[in-house]
Coordinates of C-alpha atoms in Angstrom, one line a residue:
X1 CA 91.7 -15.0 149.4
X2 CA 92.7 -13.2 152.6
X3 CA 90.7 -13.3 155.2
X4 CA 89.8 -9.8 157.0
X5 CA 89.8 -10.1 160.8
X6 CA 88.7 -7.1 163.0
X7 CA 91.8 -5.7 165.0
X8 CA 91.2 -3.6 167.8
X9 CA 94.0 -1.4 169.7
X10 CA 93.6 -0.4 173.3
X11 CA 95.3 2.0 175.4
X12 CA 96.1 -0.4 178.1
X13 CA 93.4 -3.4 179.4
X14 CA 93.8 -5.6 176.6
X15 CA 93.3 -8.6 178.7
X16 CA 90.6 -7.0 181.0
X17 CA 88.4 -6.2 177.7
X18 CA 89.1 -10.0 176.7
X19 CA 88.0 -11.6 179.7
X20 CA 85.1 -9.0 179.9
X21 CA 83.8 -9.7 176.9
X22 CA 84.1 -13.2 177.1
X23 CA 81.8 -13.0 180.4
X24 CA 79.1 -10.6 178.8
X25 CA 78.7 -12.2 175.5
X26 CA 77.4 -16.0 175.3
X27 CA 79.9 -17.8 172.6
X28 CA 82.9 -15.5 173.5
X29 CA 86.0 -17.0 174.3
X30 CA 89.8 -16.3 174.8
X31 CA 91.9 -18.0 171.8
X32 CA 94.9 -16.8 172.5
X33 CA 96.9 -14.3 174.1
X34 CA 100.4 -12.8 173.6
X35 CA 102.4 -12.3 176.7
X36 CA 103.9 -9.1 177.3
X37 CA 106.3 -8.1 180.1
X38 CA 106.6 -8.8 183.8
X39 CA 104.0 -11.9 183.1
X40 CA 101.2 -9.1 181.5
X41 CA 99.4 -9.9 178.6
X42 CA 100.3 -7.8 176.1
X43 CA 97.3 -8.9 173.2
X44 CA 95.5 -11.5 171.9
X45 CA 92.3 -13.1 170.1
X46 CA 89.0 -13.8 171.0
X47 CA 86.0 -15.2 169.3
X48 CA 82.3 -14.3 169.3
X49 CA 79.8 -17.1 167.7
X50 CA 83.2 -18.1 165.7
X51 CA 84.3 -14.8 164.3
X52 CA 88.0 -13.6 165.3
X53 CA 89.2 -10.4 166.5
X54 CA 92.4 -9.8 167.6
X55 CA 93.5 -6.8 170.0
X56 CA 97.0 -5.4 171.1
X57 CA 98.0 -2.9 173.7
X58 CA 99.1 0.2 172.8
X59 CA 100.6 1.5 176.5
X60 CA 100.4 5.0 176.8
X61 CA 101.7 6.2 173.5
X62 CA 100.1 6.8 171.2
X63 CA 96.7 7.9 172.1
X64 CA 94.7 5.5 170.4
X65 CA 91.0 5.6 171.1
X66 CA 87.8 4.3 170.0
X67 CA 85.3 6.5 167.7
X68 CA 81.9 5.6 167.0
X69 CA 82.4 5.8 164.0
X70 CA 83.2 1.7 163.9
X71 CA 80.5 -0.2 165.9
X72 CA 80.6 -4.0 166.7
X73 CA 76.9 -4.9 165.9
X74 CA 75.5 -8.0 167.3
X75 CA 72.3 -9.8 166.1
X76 CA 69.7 -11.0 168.6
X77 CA 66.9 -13.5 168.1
X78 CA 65.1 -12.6 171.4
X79 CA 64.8 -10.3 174.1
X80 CA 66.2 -11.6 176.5
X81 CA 69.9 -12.1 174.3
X82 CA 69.2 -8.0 174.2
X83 CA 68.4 -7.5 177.6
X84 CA 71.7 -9.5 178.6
X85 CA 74.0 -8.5 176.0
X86 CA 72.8 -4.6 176.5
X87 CA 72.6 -4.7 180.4
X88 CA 76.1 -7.0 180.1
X89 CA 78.2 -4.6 177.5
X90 CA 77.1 -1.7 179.5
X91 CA 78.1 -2.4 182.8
X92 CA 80.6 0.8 183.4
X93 CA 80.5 1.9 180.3
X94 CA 77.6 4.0 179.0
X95 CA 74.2 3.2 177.4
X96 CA 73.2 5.5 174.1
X97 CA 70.0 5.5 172.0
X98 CA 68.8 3.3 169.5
X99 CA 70.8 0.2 170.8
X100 CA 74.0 1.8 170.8
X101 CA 76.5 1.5 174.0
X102 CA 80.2 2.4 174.8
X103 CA 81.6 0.1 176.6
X104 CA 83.9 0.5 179.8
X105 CA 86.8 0.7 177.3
X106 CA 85.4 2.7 174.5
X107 CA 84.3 0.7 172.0
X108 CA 81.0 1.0 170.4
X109 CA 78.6 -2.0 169.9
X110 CA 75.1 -2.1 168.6
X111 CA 72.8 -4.9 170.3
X112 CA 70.2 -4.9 167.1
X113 CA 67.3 -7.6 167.8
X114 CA 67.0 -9.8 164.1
X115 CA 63.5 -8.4 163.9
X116 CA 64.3 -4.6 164.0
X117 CA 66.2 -5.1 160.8
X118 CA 63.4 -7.4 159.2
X119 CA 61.2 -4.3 159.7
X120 CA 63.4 -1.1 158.8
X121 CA 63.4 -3.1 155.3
X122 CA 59.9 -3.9 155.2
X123 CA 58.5 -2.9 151.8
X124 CA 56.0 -0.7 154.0
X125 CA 57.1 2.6 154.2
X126 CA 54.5 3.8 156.4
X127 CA 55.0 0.9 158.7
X128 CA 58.8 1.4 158.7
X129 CA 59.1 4.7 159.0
X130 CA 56.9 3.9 162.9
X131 CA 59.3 1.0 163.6
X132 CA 62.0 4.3 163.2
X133 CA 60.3 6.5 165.2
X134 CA 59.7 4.1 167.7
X135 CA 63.7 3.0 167.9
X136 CA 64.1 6.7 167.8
X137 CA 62.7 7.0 171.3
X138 CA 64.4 3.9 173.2
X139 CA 68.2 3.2 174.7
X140 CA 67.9 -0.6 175.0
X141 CA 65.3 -1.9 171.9
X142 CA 62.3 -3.5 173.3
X143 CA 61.1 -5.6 170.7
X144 CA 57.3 -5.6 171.8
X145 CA 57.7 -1.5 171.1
X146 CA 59.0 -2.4 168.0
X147 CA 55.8 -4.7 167.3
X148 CA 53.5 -2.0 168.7
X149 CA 55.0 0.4 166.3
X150 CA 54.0 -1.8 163.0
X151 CA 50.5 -2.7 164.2
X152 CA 49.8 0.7 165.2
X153 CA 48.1 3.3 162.7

């Protein structure tokens, strides 16, 4: 079977987003990149924890930009691998609510701590629906809130 790999066109800064990302996320890296003229870099791969996405540059035309509609979610065990992938992804590019930030070159991610998920799912409704309310009210998730949230009521 084929195997479906993520391919993400930007305007221009293919390269920059590459090297950006592979200095804000821990177990990025540059695999490859596809040289463009004048000595630019024209596209490329990266990896994050060993899953590929590739990128191209579109130059000017056409317009292609991101929506929010597709997010890059990333699982964190701990808070401080939220702290430093939010504070990280964010840097010039703009923080949103519930974990959600646009980066400096418009793509959405969502920095989701393991546990947030473990409890939206929780079997108890009542505890669930506070973890929600909770997320409701933060921009980066603070997993002690989170906590709070369940042992509250």
């Amino acid at each position: 079977m084929q195997k479906v790999t993520t391919f993400l066109m930007y305007q221009e800064r293919c390269h920059e987003a590459m090297q950006f990302y592979a200095s804000a996320i821990p177990n990025c890296s540059i695999v490859s990149t596809i040289p463009g003229p004048d000595g630019s870099v024209a596209g490329g791969s990266f990896e994050i924890d060993g899953q590929r996405f590739t990128c191209y540059q579109s130059g000017p035309h056409p317009n292609f930009k991101f929506s929010q509609a597709i997010s890059l979610m990333i699982e964190a065990n701990t808070q401080d691998e939220v702290d430093l992938l939010y504070e990280g992804l964010s840097e010039g590019g703009e923080q949103q609510p519930c974990g959600w930030l646009v980066d400096k070159f418009g793509l959405s991610w969502q920095i989701t701590p393991k546990v947030l998920m473990e409890l939206l799912s929780s079997p108890d409704r009542v505890k669930a629906g506070r973890v929600t309310e909770a997320m409701f009210k933060m921009t980066k998730i603070i997993i002690a809130d989170l906590e709070a949230a369940t042992a509250a009521g």
